C-alpha positions as MATLAB code, in Angstrom:
seq = 'MPNLKSQAVFGLVWTFAQQFGTQLVSFIVSIFLARLLLPEQFGLIGMIAVFIHVGDALLKSGLTQSLIRNTDIEQDDYATVFYYNLGASIILYFVAYFSAPLIANFYEEPVLTPLVQLYCLVFIISAFTAVQQTRMTIEMDFKKQTIISIPSIIIGGITGIVLAINGFGVWSLVWNQLVTAVIRSIQFWIYSDWKPTWEFNVKKFKVHFNFGYKITLSTLIQRIFANLYILVIGKFFSAAQVGFYTRAETMKNLPVTNLTMALEKVTFPLFSKIQNDTEKLKRVYRKVIMMVIFVIAPFMLSLGVLAEPIFRILFTEKWLPAVPYFQILCISGIFYPLHIYNSNVFMVKGRTDIFLRLTIVKQVLLVLGVIVGLQFGVLGLMWSQVVVSIVSFFIIGHYTSKMINYSAWAQILDILPMLGVSIFVAACMYFLDLYINKASDIVRILTGALMSIVFYLGLSYLFNFKTLMDFKDLIPAKKR';
ca = [
      83.486  -80.534   42.898;
      86.281  -78.850   40.982;
      87.170  -75.316   41.293;
      87.251  -72.206   38.712;
      90.898  -72.130   37.981;
      91.131  -75.949   37.193;
      87.595  -75.672   35.558;
      89.182  -72.988   33.024;
      92.502  -75.225   32.462;
      90.395  -78.500   31.863;
      88.338  -76.089   29.686;
      91.499  -74.211   27.846;
      93.148  -77.511   27.018;
      90.050  -79.261   25.172;
      88.853  -75.767   23.277;
      92.528  -75.102   22.139;
      92.052  -78.813   21.112;
      88.651  -78.186   19.279;
      89.733  -74.779   17.779;
      92.933  -75.486   16.458;
      92.032  -78.814   15.892;
      89.514  -78.331   13.662;
      91.201  -75.326   12.188;
      94.449  -77.353   11.156;
      92.443  -79.622    9.721;
      90.354  -77.026    7.463;
      94.248  -75.561    6.787;
      95.210  -78.593    5.617;
      92.198  -78.622    3.345;
      91.904  -75.041    2.676;
      95.829  -75.660    0.784;
      95.048  -79.039   -1.231;
      91.716  -76.839   -2.326;
      93.957  -73.740   -3.142;
      96.545  -75.534   -5.321;
      93.109  -77.411   -7.299;
      91.458  -74.086   -7.670;
      91.550  -70.645   -9.042;
      91.810  -67.651   -7.033;
      88.601  -66.266   -8.996;
      86.758  -69.536   -7.456;
      86.740  -68.301   -4.141;
      86.483  -65.007   -5.014;
      82.926  -66.380   -5.664;
      82.795  -67.647   -2.840;
      83.893  -64.435   -0.439;
      81.435  -62.561   -2.465;
      78.848  -64.345   -0.567;
      80.342  -64.633    2.945;
      78.647  -61.425    4.300;
      75.098  -62.850    3.538;
      76.445  -66.343    5.157;
      77.669  -64.556    8.268;
      74.600  -62.283    8.849;
      72.663  -65.629    8.583;
      75.637  -67.396   10.975;
      74.826  -64.108   13.227;
      71.531  -64.544   13.855;
      71.608  -68.597   14.545;
      74.189  -68.125   16.872;
      71.946  -65.015   18.714;
      72.041  -63.483   22.232;
      69.817  -65.907   23.414;
      72.259  -68.593   23.393;
      74.441  -66.140   25.340;
      71.733  -65.168   27.763;
      71.444  -68.733   28.464;
      75.230  -69.022   29.312;
      75.142  -65.832   31.575;
      72.255  -66.838   33.111;
      72.431  -69.378   36.392;
      69.081  -70.777   36.853;
      68.246  -72.281   33.539;
      65.507  -74.926   33.295;
      64.099  -77.074   30.600;
      62.014  -74.916   28.822;
      64.052  -72.137   28.383;
      66.418  -74.376   26.156;
      63.214  -75.670   24.372;
      62.149  -72.260   23.849;
      65.854  -70.889   22.366;
      65.555  -74.361   20.235;
      62.395  -73.543   18.509;
      63.069  -69.652   18.273;
      66.341  -70.992   16.538;
      65.003  -73.622   14.204;
      61.990  -71.480   12.804;
      64.274  -68.384   12.621;
      66.596  -70.330   10.112;
      63.624  -71.716    8.055;
      62.794  -68.015    7.387;
      66.315  -66.924    6.992;
      66.715  -69.530    4.190;
      63.477  -68.723    2.111;
      65.046  -65.180    2.659;
      68.156  -66.366    0.797;
      67.084  -68.294   -1.566;
      64.534  -64.997   -3.191;
      67.372  -62.502   -2.655;
      70.065  -64.511   -4.374;
      69.484  -62.887   -7.888;
      69.497  -59.814   -6.483;
      72.972  -60.833   -4.516;
      74.408  -61.976   -8.286;
      73.040  -59.002  -10.181;
      74.590  -56.633   -8.205;
      78.072  -58.504   -8.641;
      76.893  -59.080  -12.244;
      78.227  -62.858  -11.650;
      74.987  -64.765  -12.644;
      76.359  -68.508  -11.328;
      76.228  -67.120   -7.496;
      72.389  -67.670   -7.930;
      72.594  -71.312   -7.164;
      75.283  -70.858   -4.957;
      73.489  -68.739   -2.584;
      70.515  -70.955   -2.949;
      72.740  -73.955   -2.015;
      74.897  -73.092    0.149;
      72.281  -70.998    2.733;
      70.611  -74.766    3.470;
      73.738  -74.685    6.368;
      71.104  -72.152    8.086;
      68.784  -75.052    8.453;
      71.300  -77.384    9.139;
      73.091  -75.393   11.876;
      69.574  -74.599   13.581;
      69.695  -77.919   15.112;
      72.591  -78.032   17.030;
      72.565  -74.405   19.146;
      70.854  -75.363   21.848;
      73.280  -78.489   22.584;
      76.643  -76.492   21.659;
      75.291  -73.932   24.167;
      74.809  -77.061   26.743;
      78.332  -78.368   26.496;
      79.485  -74.991   26.679;
      77.839  -74.300   29.911;
      79.171  -77.723   31.376;
      82.176  -76.669   29.491;
      82.557  -79.747   28.251;
      84.840  -78.771   25.071;
      86.167  -82.785   25.344;
      83.067  -83.694   23.793;
      82.322  -80.671   21.419;
      86.306  -81.762   19.727;
      85.176  -85.671   19.384;
      82.221  -83.970   17.222;
      84.383  -81.019   15.309;
      87.354  -82.655   13.985;
      85.021  -85.685   12.417;
      83.056  -83.275   10.905;
      85.632  -81.066    9.467;
      88.028  -84.119    7.943;
      84.692  -85.667    6.343;
      83.917  -82.154    4.704;
      86.930  -81.588    3.584;
      87.375  -85.077    1.687;
      84.556  -84.210   -0.108;
      85.569  -81.105   -1.130;
      88.985  -82.144   -2.375;
      87.731  -84.864   -4.364;
      85.078  -83.123   -5.701;
      87.748  -80.126   -6.570;
      89.953  -83.122   -8.124;
      87.074  -84.287  -10.191;
      86.710  -80.887  -11.910;
      83.733  -79.071  -10.045;
      85.649  -76.286   -9.265;
      83.349  -73.356   -6.813;
      80.978  -76.291   -6.265;
      83.404  -78.471   -4.207;
      84.019  -74.855   -1.738;
      80.005  -75.045   -1.260;
      79.509  -79.210   -0.659;
      82.683  -78.882    1.801;
      80.677  -76.781    3.957;
      77.161  -78.491    3.637;
      78.717  -82.154    4.117;
      80.748  -80.445    7.510;
      77.247  -78.846    8.641;
      75.318  -82.570    8.433;
      77.648  -84.389   10.076;
      78.500  -81.955   13.122;
      74.626  -81.817   13.688;
      74.296  -85.252   13.473;
      77.167  -85.758   15.952;
      75.811  -83.061   18.270;
      72.390  -85.254   18.333;
      74.300  -88.464   19.098;
      76.450  -87.225   22.196;
      74.198  -84.645   23.354;
      72.052  -85.542   26.165;
      69.474  -83.185   25.574;
      66.455  -82.899   23.958;
      64.377  -80.412   22.965;
      60.466  -81.007   24.670;
      57.024  -79.788   22.803;
      57.224  -76.673   24.756;
      57.522  -72.634   24.514;
      57.722  -70.489   27.024;
      56.406  -67.039   25.533;
      57.285  -65.079   29.282;
      61.345  -67.050   29.533;
      61.708  -66.251   25.144;
      61.213  -62.507   26.856;
      63.523  -62.792   28.671;
      66.128  -64.109   26.807;
      65.274  -61.996   23.934;
      65.505  -58.352   26.090;
      68.848  -59.705   26.753;
      69.783  -61.430   23.642;
      68.519  -58.868   20.795;
      70.683  -56.364   21.219;
      73.960  -59.193   21.624;
      72.427  -60.043   18.146;
      72.347  -56.381   16.344;
      75.328  -55.895   17.352;
      76.856  -59.149   16.071;
      74.745  -58.391   12.603;
      76.260  -55.460   12.459;
      79.448  -56.353   12.648;
      79.535  -59.151   10.388;
      78.004  -56.908    7.648;
      80.552  -54.417    8.202;
      83.147  -56.707    8.476;
      82.297  -58.296    5.028;
      82.521  -54.479    3.765;
      85.643  -55.034    2.773;
      84.091  -57.828    0.350;
      81.496  -56.094   -0.526;
      83.386  -53.287   -1.366;
      86.349  -54.976   -3.713;
      83.921  -57.160   -4.910;
      81.784  -54.595   -6.762;
      85.177  -52.366   -7.987;
      87.680  -54.623   -8.197;
      88.078  -58.251   -9.619;
      86.656  -61.764   -8.542;
      90.385  -62.592   -7.833;
      91.284  -59.765   -5.770;
      88.434  -60.309   -3.696;
      89.870  -64.344   -3.994;
      93.100  -62.638   -2.903;
      91.882  -60.489    0.336;
      89.835  -63.964    1.812;
      93.132  -65.852    1.391;
      94.872  -62.997    3.615;
      92.000  -62.539    6.000;
      91.678  -67.010    6.435;
      95.728  -66.748    7.279;
      95.440  -64.175    9.315;
      92.004  -65.380   10.870;
      93.697  -68.760   11.516;
      96.108  -67.390   14.593;
      94.329  -64.671   15.638;
      90.507  -65.685   15.903;
      90.777  -69.016   16.708;
      93.411  -68.198   19.855;
      90.889  -65.394   20.835;
      87.277  -67.150   19.678;
      89.037  -70.460   21.670;
      89.589  -68.155   25.182;
      86.704  -66.726   24.936;
      84.748  -70.058   25.239;
      86.232  -70.393   28.497;
      86.743  -66.862   30.155;
      82.765  -66.233   29.157;
      81.048  -68.424   30.997;
      84.312  -68.086   33.700;
      83.858  -64.201   34.144;
      79.793  -64.769   34.333;
      80.423  -66.573   37.508;
      82.410  -64.182   39.212;
      80.544  -61.077   37.521;
      79.474  -59.431   40.454;
      83.073  -59.182   41.847;
      84.759  -56.273   39.863;
      88.229  -56.441   41.467;
      88.594  -60.039   40.756;
      86.956  -59.894   37.371;
      89.207  -57.319   36.672;
      92.496  -59.025   37.444;
      91.089  -62.113   35.454;
      90.711  -59.723   32.502;
      93.919  -58.275   33.131;
      95.557  -61.543   33.021;
      93.898  -62.990   30.246;
      94.669  -59.801   28.019;
      98.306  -60.496   28.700;
      98.651  -63.921   27.800;
      97.126  -63.640   24.412;
      99.500  -60.597   23.342;
     102.329  -61.980   24.754;
     101.266  -65.217   22.295;
      99.445  -62.841   19.270;
     102.011  -60.403   18.900;
     105.248  -61.842   17.895;
     103.448  -64.661   15.965;
     101.492  -62.083   13.625;
     104.341  -59.972   13.384;
     107.138  -63.317   12.090;
     104.326  -64.034    9.968;
     104.269  -61.149    8.141;
     108.114  -60.922    7.853;
     108.126  -64.722    6.390;
     104.758  -64.198    4.328;
     106.474  -64.474    1.359;
     108.018  -67.886    1.283;
     104.898  -69.153    3.220;
     102.650  -68.221    0.749;
     104.433  -69.607   -2.026;
     105.094  -72.895   -0.381;
     101.674  -73.430    0.610;
      99.351  -71.896   -1.496;
     101.706  -71.952   -4.681;
     103.126  -68.574   -7.169;
      99.449  -67.767   -8.103;
      98.760  -67.028   -4.604;
     101.316  -63.979   -4.290;
      99.202  -61.025   -4.779;
      97.888  -61.788   -1.372;
     101.249  -61.794    0.545;
     100.755  -57.245    0.848;
      97.115  -58.052    1.721;
      98.193  -60.104    4.690;
     101.147  -58.574    5.894;
      98.759  -55.304    6.628;
      96.375  -57.646    8.340;
      98.506  -59.009   10.585;
      98.818  -55.547   12.143;
      94.856  -55.133   12.748;
      94.787  -58.542   13.774;
      96.893  -57.740   16.783;
      94.166  -55.298   18.436;
      91.137  -58.529   17.583;
      91.630  -59.888   20.751;
      91.414  -56.602   22.784;
      88.086  -55.635   20.592;
      86.926  -59.491   21.961;
      87.403  -59.131   25.853;
      86.512  -55.645   26.083;
      83.290  -55.992   24.617;
      83.317  -59.400   26.692;
      82.955  -57.249   29.807;
      79.653  -55.758   28.633;
      77.917  -58.596   28.154;
      78.870  -60.475   31.536;
      78.114  -57.299   33.338;
      74.523  -57.043   31.404;
      75.639  -54.094   29.770;
      74.683  -55.030   26.287;
      72.829  -51.362   25.723;
      76.620  -49.951   25.636;
      77.813  -53.418   23.812;
      75.173  -52.060   20.744;
      75.773  -48.512   20.938;
      79.696  -48.993   20.460;
      79.229  -51.608   17.466;
      77.435  -48.990   15.712;
      80.209  -46.274   16.531;
      82.511  -48.915   14.949;
      80.870  -49.484   11.577;
      80.589  -45.803   11.389;
      84.486  -45.575   11.618;
      84.569  -48.412    9.104;
      82.550  -46.881    6.424;
      84.470  -43.906    7.023;
      87.749  -45.994    6.844;
      86.532  -47.148    3.676;
      85.489  -44.171    2.036;
      88.997  -42.716    2.474;
      90.958  -46.055    1.979;
      89.185  -46.752   -1.203;
      90.546  -43.919   -2.938;
      94.028  -45.637   -2.652;
      93.048  -49.289   -3.773;
      92.871  -52.496   -2.371;
      95.975  -51.491   -0.216;
      94.243  -48.562    1.121;
      91.329  -50.291    2.242;
      94.041  -52.510    4.310;
      95.268  -49.521    5.743;
      92.077  -48.653    6.682;
      91.444  -51.595    8.584;
      94.518  -50.860   10.959;
      93.821  -47.170   11.602;
      89.307  -48.374   12.325;
      90.800  -51.302   14.300;
      93.265  -48.825   16.816;
      91.121  -46.217   16.839;
      87.967  -48.658   18.717;
      89.764  -50.000   20.446;
      90.656  -46.800   22.738;
      86.848  -45.562   22.292;
      85.681  -49.388   23.713;
      88.084  -49.252   26.357;
      86.783  -45.836   27.409;
      83.850  -47.462   28.590;
      85.561  -50.744   30.023;
      87.094  -48.167   32.313;
      83.918  -47.864   33.446;
      82.971  -51.088   34.118;
      86.088  -52.430   35.787;
      88.535  -49.552   36.485;
      91.053  -50.915   33.813;
      91.107  -47.962   30.923;
      92.435  -48.802   26.827;
      95.608  -46.639   28.205;
      96.152  -48.753   30.790;
      95.617  -51.969   28.560;
      98.014  -50.629   26.505;
     100.921  -50.007   28.936;
     100.514  -53.500   30.066;
     101.018  -54.877   26.946;
     103.642  -52.617   25.636;
     106.706  -54.018   26.732;
     105.734  -57.709   25.133;
     104.873  -55.236   21.600;
     108.043  -53.530   21.941;
     110.003  -57.010   22.071;
     107.714  -58.272   19.401;
     108.719  -55.435   16.958;
     112.309  -55.543   17.696;
     112.457  -59.052   17.088;
     110.365  -58.465   14.064;
     112.681  -56.608   12.782;
     115.715  -58.687   13.287;
     114.231  -61.716   11.250;
     113.380  -58.951    8.632;
     116.870  -57.956    8.125;
     118.156  -62.046    8.705;
     115.940  -62.991    6.033;
     116.970  -60.499    3.983;
     120.309  -61.760    4.252;
     119.448  -65.554    3.632;
     116.511  -64.637    0.657;
     118.651  -66.870   -2.046;
     118.312  -69.965    0.353;
     115.074  -72.037    0.100;
     112.263  -71.076    1.336;
     111.748  -74.114    3.418;
     115.154  -73.118    5.047;
     113.579  -69.124    5.165;
     111.148  -69.874    7.249;
     112.891  -72.071    9.666;
     115.779  -70.244   10.330;
     113.430  -67.417   10.678;
     110.745  -69.012   12.900;
     113.884  -70.534   15.347;
     114.894  -67.389   16.021;
     111.917  -65.262   17.120;
     111.539  -68.328   19.169;
     114.332  -68.120   21.154;
     115.150  -63.911   20.576;
     111.687  -63.437   22.116;
     111.427  -65.837   24.384;
     114.894  -64.314   25.284;
     114.391  -61.189   25.707;
     111.201  -62.306   27.863;
     112.929  -63.705   30.415;
     115.580  -61.165   30.178;
     112.896  -58.760   31.040;
     111.344  -60.851   33.918;
     107.704  -60.733   32.074;
     105.489  -61.811   34.641;
     103.009  -63.520   31.971;
     105.920  -66.374   31.528;
     104.806  -67.288   35.002;
     101.442  -66.737   34.270;
     101.724  -69.865   31.581;
     103.663  -71.986   33.730;
     100.800  -71.817   36.303;
      98.623  -73.102   33.781;
     100.558  -76.264   33.690;
      99.391  -78.968   36.786;
     102.202  -79.609   39.213;
     103.363  -82.953   39.219;
     101.789  -85.258   42.866;
     104.560  -86.565   44.921;
];
């Protein structure tokens, strides 16, 4: 039997391959689509994002998290959750279908009615795979998930590009997602050795529901309020502004969300196995936090400095208004992993009640931030995200301290040296870019990237950052 460390390392390699492989393909597809389509067309999809994300939160419910956390799962557990997800997805689709005209009226965009009615079919398609994917996650079989995900993204992406070339406009974005979901669902049924049996255990449903409904409610609240910015921008500004914001948000999420979620897929089942050893959980958690910030902080700040040439070379001049949005979001992106992993502690410890209460507190802060930020336009809304993210982190960290004795201030002190070096390197990049700003975009990007890597790694070695050794320990030693 492989030990926890070897399982985690192996799982980490494949979940990174899945997360970044699929996102790299998606990113390449988005580059082609961004060149072929207008910001307004992306803005239309952005306007319905909140409803898609709400549905996704319901289907990727806390019931599947309960399956991962529980160490004594049987066939009827899986079947029960499967039929719940399937039934919920059908109900959810019809709610979305009949609500579509109301959504279109809210934004005063009639085309949103058929868009919502077609796009939301993805709910039912995805419900067929939730349990199969959960089983693979429990088994830490991320290799198989990678093999499933990448072809799905490629086929869906090719479909979207072909339709965009042939003048389908915003519909190419919808069919891109639907085809991806269909191909993915088919493959999960082919590769998974689990098939649902005709049984539904009410008693076990209550067990999983009692654990999971708080996570589901928390996720729902998070998804709704995370898309509050899109709702507000779509209502008070133009579809193009929504397009610029969603493009900036997508660019920010490429490194931040993917690195965080890739690690979360491995660390949540790993943390669950050591949930009763608080000292060990704290040790492993602290190491994960420091490793993530070691990578995320310099990367996000560097991207912010080089945002203008990056956007121009990838998406063309028409997307440059998204640059200041992206630069501000890069700052809030650094705190995103801290939110996710602190929240994981509550779930691992079974304190979903705290998780739910803190989610509500965060969203109250978010609403206050939106109200204040709106007074200063779209950029004011962006800066409100940064402030809310920082304040929320300290509130969550207060409760994390009670769970594993690792407070927000202790976490800040641990990551402060890496943040300081990252800011210094970004400042050096900024002045270097000012000096060579007459050069081509490629030269600016390559020069800035090379300088930041050399400076950051060099200073990390000079200051003897322990995290460098932690990364080295992940590399398997050669057998003699």
